[in-house]
Coordinates of C-alpha atoms and ligand atoms in Angstrom, one line a residue:
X265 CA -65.6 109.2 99.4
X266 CA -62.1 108.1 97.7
X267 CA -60.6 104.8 97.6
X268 CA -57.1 104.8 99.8
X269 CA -56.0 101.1 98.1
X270 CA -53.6 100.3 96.2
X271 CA -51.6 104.3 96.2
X272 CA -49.4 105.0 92.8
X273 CA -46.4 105.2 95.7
X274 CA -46.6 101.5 96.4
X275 CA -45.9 100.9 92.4
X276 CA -42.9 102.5 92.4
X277 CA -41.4 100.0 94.9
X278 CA -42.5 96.8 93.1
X279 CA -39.1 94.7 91.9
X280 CA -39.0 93.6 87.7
X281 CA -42.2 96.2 87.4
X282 CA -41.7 99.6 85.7
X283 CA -44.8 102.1 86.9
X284 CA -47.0 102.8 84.0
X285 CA -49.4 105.3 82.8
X286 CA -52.1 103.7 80.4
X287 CA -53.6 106.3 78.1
X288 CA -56.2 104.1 76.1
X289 CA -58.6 102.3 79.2
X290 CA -62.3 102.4 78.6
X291 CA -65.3 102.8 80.2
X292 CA -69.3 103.3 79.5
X293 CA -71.1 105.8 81.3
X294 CA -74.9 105.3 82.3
X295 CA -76.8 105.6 78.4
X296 CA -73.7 105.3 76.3
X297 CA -73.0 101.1 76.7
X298 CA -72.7 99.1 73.9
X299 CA -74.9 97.1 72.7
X300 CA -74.4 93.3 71.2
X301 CA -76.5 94.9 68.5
X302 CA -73.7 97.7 67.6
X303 CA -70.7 95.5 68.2
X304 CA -72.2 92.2 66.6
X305 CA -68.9 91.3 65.8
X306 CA -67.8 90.3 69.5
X307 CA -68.3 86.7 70.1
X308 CA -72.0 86.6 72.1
X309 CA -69.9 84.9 74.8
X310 CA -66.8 87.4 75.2
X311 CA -69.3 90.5 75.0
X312 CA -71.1 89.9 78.2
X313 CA -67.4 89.4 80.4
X314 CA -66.5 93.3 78.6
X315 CA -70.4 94.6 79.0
X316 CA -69.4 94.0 83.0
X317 CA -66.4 95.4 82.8
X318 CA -66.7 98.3 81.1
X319 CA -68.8 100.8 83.7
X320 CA -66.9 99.6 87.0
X321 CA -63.9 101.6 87.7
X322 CA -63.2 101.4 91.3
X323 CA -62.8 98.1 92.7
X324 CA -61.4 95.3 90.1
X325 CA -59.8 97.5 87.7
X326 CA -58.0 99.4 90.3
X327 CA -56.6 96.0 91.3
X328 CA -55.6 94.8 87.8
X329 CA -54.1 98.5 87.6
X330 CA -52.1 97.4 90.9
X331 CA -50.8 94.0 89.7
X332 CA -49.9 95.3 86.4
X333 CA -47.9 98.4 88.0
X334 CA -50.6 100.7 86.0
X335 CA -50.7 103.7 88.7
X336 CA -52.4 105.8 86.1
X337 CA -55.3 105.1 83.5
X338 CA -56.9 107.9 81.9
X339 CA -60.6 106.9 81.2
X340 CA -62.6 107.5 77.9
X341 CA -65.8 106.3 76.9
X342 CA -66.1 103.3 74.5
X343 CA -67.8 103.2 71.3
X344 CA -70.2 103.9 69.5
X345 CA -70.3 106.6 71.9
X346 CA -72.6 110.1 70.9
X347 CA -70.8 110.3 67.6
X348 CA -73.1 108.6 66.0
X349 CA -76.4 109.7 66.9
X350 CA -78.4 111.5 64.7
X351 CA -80.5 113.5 67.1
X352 CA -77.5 116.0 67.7
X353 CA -79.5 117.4 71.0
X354 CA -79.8 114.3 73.0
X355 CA -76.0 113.6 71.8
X356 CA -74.9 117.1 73.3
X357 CA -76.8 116.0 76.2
X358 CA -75.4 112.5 76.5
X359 CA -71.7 113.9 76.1
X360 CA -72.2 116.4 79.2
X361 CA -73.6 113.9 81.2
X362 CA -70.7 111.2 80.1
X363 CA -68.2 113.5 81.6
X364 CA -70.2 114.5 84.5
X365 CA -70.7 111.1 85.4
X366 CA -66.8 110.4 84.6
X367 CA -65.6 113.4 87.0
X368 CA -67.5 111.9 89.6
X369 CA -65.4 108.2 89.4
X370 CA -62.1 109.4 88.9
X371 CA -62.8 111.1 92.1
X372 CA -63.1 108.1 93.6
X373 CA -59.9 107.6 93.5
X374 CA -58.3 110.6 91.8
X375 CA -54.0 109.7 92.6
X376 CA -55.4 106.8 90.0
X377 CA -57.5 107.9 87.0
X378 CA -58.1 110.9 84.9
X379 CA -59.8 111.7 81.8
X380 CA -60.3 112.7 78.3
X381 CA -63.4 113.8 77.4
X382 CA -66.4 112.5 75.2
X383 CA -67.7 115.2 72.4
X384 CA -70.7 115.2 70.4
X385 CA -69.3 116.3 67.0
X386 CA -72.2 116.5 65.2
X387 CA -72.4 120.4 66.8
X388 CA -69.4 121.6 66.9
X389 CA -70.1 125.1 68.5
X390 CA -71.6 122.9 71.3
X391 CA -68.2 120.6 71.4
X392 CA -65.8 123.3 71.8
X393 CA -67.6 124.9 75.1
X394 CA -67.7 121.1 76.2
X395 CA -64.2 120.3 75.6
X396 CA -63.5 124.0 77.3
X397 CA -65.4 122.8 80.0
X398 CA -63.9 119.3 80.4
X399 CA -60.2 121.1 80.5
X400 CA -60.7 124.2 82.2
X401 CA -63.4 122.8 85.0
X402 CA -63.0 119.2 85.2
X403 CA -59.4 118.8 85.0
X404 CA -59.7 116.3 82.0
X405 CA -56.4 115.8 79.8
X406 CA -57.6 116.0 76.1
X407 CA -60.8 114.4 74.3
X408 CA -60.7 110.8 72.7
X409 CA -62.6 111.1 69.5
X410 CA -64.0 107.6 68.1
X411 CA -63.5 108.1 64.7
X412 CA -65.7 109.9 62.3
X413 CA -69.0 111.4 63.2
X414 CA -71.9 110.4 61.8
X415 CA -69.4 109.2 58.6
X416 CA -67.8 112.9 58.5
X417 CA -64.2 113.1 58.8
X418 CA -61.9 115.5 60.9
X419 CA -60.4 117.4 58.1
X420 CA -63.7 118.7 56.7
X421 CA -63.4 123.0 57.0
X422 CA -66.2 122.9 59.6
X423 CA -64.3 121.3 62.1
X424 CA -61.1 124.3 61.7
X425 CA -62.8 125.7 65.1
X426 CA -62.5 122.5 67.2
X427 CA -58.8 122.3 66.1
X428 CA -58.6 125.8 67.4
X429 CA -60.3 125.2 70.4
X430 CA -57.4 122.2 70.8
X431 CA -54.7 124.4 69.9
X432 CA -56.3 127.0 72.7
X433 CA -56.5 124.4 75.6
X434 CA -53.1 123.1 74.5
X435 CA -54.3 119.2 74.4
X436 CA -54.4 116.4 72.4
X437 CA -56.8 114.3 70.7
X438 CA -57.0 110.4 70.8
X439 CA -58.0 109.1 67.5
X440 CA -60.1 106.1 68.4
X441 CA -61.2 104.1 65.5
X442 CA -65.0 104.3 65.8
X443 CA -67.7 102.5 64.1
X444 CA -67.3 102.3 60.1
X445 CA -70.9 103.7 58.4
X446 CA -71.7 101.9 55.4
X447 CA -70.5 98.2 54.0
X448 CA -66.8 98.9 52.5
X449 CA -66.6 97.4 49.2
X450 CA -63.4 95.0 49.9
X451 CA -65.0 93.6 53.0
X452 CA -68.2 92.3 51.4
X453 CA -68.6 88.9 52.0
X454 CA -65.6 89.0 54.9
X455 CA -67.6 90.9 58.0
X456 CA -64.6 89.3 60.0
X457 CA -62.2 92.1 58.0
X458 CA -64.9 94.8 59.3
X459 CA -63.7 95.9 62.9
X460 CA -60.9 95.5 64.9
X461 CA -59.2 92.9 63.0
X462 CA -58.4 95.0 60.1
X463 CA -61.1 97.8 59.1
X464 CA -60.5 99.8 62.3
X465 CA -56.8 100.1 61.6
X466 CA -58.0 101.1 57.3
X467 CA -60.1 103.7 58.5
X468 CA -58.5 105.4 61.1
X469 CA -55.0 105.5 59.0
X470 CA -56.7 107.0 56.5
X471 CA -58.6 109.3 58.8
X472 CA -54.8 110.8 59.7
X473 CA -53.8 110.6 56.0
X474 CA -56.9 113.2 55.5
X475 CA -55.8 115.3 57.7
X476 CA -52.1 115.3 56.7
X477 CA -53.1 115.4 53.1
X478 CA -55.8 118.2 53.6
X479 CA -52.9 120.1 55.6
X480 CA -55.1 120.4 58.7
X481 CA -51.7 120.6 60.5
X482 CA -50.5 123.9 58.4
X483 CA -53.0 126.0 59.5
X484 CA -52.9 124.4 63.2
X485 CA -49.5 123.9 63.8
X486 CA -49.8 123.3 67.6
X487 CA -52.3 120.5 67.1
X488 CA -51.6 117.3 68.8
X489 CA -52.9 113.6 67.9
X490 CA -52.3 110.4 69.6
X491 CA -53.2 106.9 67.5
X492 CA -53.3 103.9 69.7
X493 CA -52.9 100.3 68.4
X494 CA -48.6 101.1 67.6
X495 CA -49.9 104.0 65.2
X496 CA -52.5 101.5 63.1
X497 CA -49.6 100.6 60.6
X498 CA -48.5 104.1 59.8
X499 CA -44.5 103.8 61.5
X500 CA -44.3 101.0 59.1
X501 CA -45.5 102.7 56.7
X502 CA -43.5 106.4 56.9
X503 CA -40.8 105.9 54.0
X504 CA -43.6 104.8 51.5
X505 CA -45.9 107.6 52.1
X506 CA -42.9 109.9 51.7
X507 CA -41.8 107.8 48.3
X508 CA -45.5 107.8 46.4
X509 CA -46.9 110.8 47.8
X510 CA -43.5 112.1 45.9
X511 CA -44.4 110.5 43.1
X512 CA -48.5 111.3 42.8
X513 CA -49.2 113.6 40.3
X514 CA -53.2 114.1 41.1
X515 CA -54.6 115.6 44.4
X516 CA -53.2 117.6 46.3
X517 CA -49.3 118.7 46.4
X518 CA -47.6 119.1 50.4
X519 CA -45.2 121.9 51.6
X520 CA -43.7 119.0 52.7
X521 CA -43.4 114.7 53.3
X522 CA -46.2 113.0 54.9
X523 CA -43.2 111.7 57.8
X524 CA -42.7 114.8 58.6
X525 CA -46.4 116.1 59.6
X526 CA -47.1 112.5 61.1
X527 CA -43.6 112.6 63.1
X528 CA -44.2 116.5 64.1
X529 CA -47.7 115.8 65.4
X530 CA -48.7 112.5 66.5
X531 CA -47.6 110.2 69.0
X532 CA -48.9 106.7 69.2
X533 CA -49.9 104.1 71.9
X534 CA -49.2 100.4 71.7
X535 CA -52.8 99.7 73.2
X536 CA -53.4 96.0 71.7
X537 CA -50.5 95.2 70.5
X538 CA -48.1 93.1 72.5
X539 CA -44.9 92.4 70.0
X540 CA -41.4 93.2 69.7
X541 CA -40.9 93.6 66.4
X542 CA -44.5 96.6 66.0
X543 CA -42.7 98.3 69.0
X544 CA -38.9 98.6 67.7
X545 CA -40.4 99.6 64.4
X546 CA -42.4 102.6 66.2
X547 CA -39.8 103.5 68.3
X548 CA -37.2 103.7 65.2
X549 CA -39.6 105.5 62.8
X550 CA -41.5 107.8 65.3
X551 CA -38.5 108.5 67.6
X552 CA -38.1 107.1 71.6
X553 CA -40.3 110.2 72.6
X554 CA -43.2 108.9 70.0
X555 CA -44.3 105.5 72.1
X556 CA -46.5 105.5 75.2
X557 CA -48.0 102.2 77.1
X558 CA -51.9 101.4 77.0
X559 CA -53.6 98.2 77.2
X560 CA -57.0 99.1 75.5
X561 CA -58.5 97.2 78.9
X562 CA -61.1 95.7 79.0
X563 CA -60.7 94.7 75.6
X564 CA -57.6 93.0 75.9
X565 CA -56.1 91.9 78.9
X566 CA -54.4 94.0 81.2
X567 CA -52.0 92.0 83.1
X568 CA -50.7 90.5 79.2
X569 CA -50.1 94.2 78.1
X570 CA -48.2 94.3 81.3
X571 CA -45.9 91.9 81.2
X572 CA -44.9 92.3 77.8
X573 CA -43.9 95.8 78.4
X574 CA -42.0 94.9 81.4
X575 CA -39.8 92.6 79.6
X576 CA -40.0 93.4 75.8
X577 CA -36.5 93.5 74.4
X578 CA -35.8 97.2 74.2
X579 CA -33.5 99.2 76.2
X580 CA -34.2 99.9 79.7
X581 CA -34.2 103.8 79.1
X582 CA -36.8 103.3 76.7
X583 CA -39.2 101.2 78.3
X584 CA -39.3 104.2 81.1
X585 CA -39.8 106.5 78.4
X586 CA -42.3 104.3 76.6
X587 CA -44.1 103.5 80.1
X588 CA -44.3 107.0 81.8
X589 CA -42.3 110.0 81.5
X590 CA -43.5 110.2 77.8
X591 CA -47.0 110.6 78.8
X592 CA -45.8 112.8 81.3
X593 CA -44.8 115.0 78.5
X594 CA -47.6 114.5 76.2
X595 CA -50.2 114.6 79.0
X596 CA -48.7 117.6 81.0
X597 CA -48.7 115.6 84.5
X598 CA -45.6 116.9 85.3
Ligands
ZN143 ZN1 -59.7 101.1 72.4

């Protein structure tokens, strides 16, 4: 069965509504949800209105796709996800059955959703064939990875054969931010500062910093990353990197400035943010082919994202860039 409602041709007819592509819209297959346990931070009465949300796919969020001129989302599961499980087996399992499951609803209504797969880390042999399969049988566009597994980040040498395995399949990875492991120092005392608010945006900055520092992108230089949340700070924070990382006399020394790996090989998403001023800075520091529309749905709210994009104050050329054709590009749709 496929849903007929609600076609990506009727979008492209709707007046003061620029047809989108959303690249960061999550869902939670059967055994992955979160649970108020994991995500204590969500207010109890919030987490219950996103618990709904989160495994439906068909029916209102196609809808809030329509009104917001969305006529693409490509699906990932929410966190925690596998990456945290510590019996590796039942994660491998979990993962395969995560993108089973989401095969089976984008075909629901496939003109409207595709997807990036869900990888249990913690075994990487066993990732690679999943990602493989995800691509090359599944038709899904890349992996989103919710930050570090099990606390062990992407630049560690074990991980040289999923960049490959990337590289191979010619697709990128979404770094989500993911679940921090352990109580960070500066927080304590502040478990607002933990997640979204602030935490999320340290850690998964820092994530890309490992990898540009560890020179990941040297020895894969087709490698592809997209950061969502308007590139967690880093477009603001390109000419400084370049300046102290100049300047640093321990660690490592790089055949060349931090802006240029981040610029070279990441594009970023303005999922959850809805501001002017974050978006013109991306645009200027990461280039008008750097900046792709997502909402972060059902996290945030869809039809906001929407409407900010439709009318932020940027030029019309690159609010069609921004919305859809580079996603196009970085997606391979064509
Ligand atoms: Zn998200």
């Amino acid at each position: 069965m496929t849903i007929t409602h609600g076609p990506s041709d009727a979008i492209h007819s709707m007046p003061g509504i620029v047809n989108k592509i959303a690249l960061e819209e999550h869902f939670s297959a059967p055994g992955l949800e979160p649970s108020i346990n994991e995500v204590s931070f969500f207010d109890p009465e919030v987490f219950p209105i996103i618990e709904a949300a989160l495994p439906e796919i068909a029916e209102h969020r196609l809808l809030a796709m329509d009104r917001a001129g969305i006529s693409i989302a490509v699906l990932s599961q929410t966190l925690p996800g596998v990456q945290s499980m510590g019996d590796v087996a039942l994660a491998v399992d979990l993962a395969r059955r995560g993108n089973d499951f989401l095969h089976t609803r984008i075909a629901l209504a496939p003109e409207r959703f595709r997807g990036f797969a869900c990888l249990a880390l913690q075994d990487v042999d066993a990732a690679c064939n999943e990602l493989k399969r995800c691509v090359l049988e599944l038709g899904f566009l890349g992996v989103l990875v919710n930050g570090a597994t099990d606390g062990v980040y992407l630049d560690e040498p074990h991980f040289s054969q999923f960049w490959h395995t990337l590289e191979q399949l010619d697709v990128p990875l979404y770094l989500h931010p993911g679940l921090v492991k352990g109580q960070v120092e500066a927080f304590r005392g502040y478990p607002e500062l933990e997640s979204a608010l602030w935490g999320w945006t340290c850690d998964t900055a820092t994530h890309i910093l490992r990898l540009v520092f560890s020179e990941v992108f040297d020895r894969h230089p087709r490698a592809r990353l997209i950061l969502g949340h308007m590139g967690e700070t880093l477009p603001f924070m390109l000419w400084r990197l370049d300046s102290r990382a100049g300047v640093t006399t321990i660690g490592r020394s790089l055949s060349r400035p931090p802006s240029e790996t981040i610029k070279k090989h990441v594009t970023v998403t303005t999922s959850g943010v809805c501001a002017d001023a974050p978006l013109r800075c991306a645009l200027e520091a990461m280039g008008d082919d750097a900046v792709m529309f997502s909402t972060d749905y059902p996290y945030e709210d869809i039809q906001l994202a929407a409407d900010w994009i439709d009318n932020a104050d940027i030029s019309e050329d690159q609010r069609i860039k921004v919305c859809r054709t580079n996603a196009q590009r970085v997606l391979g749709l064509g």
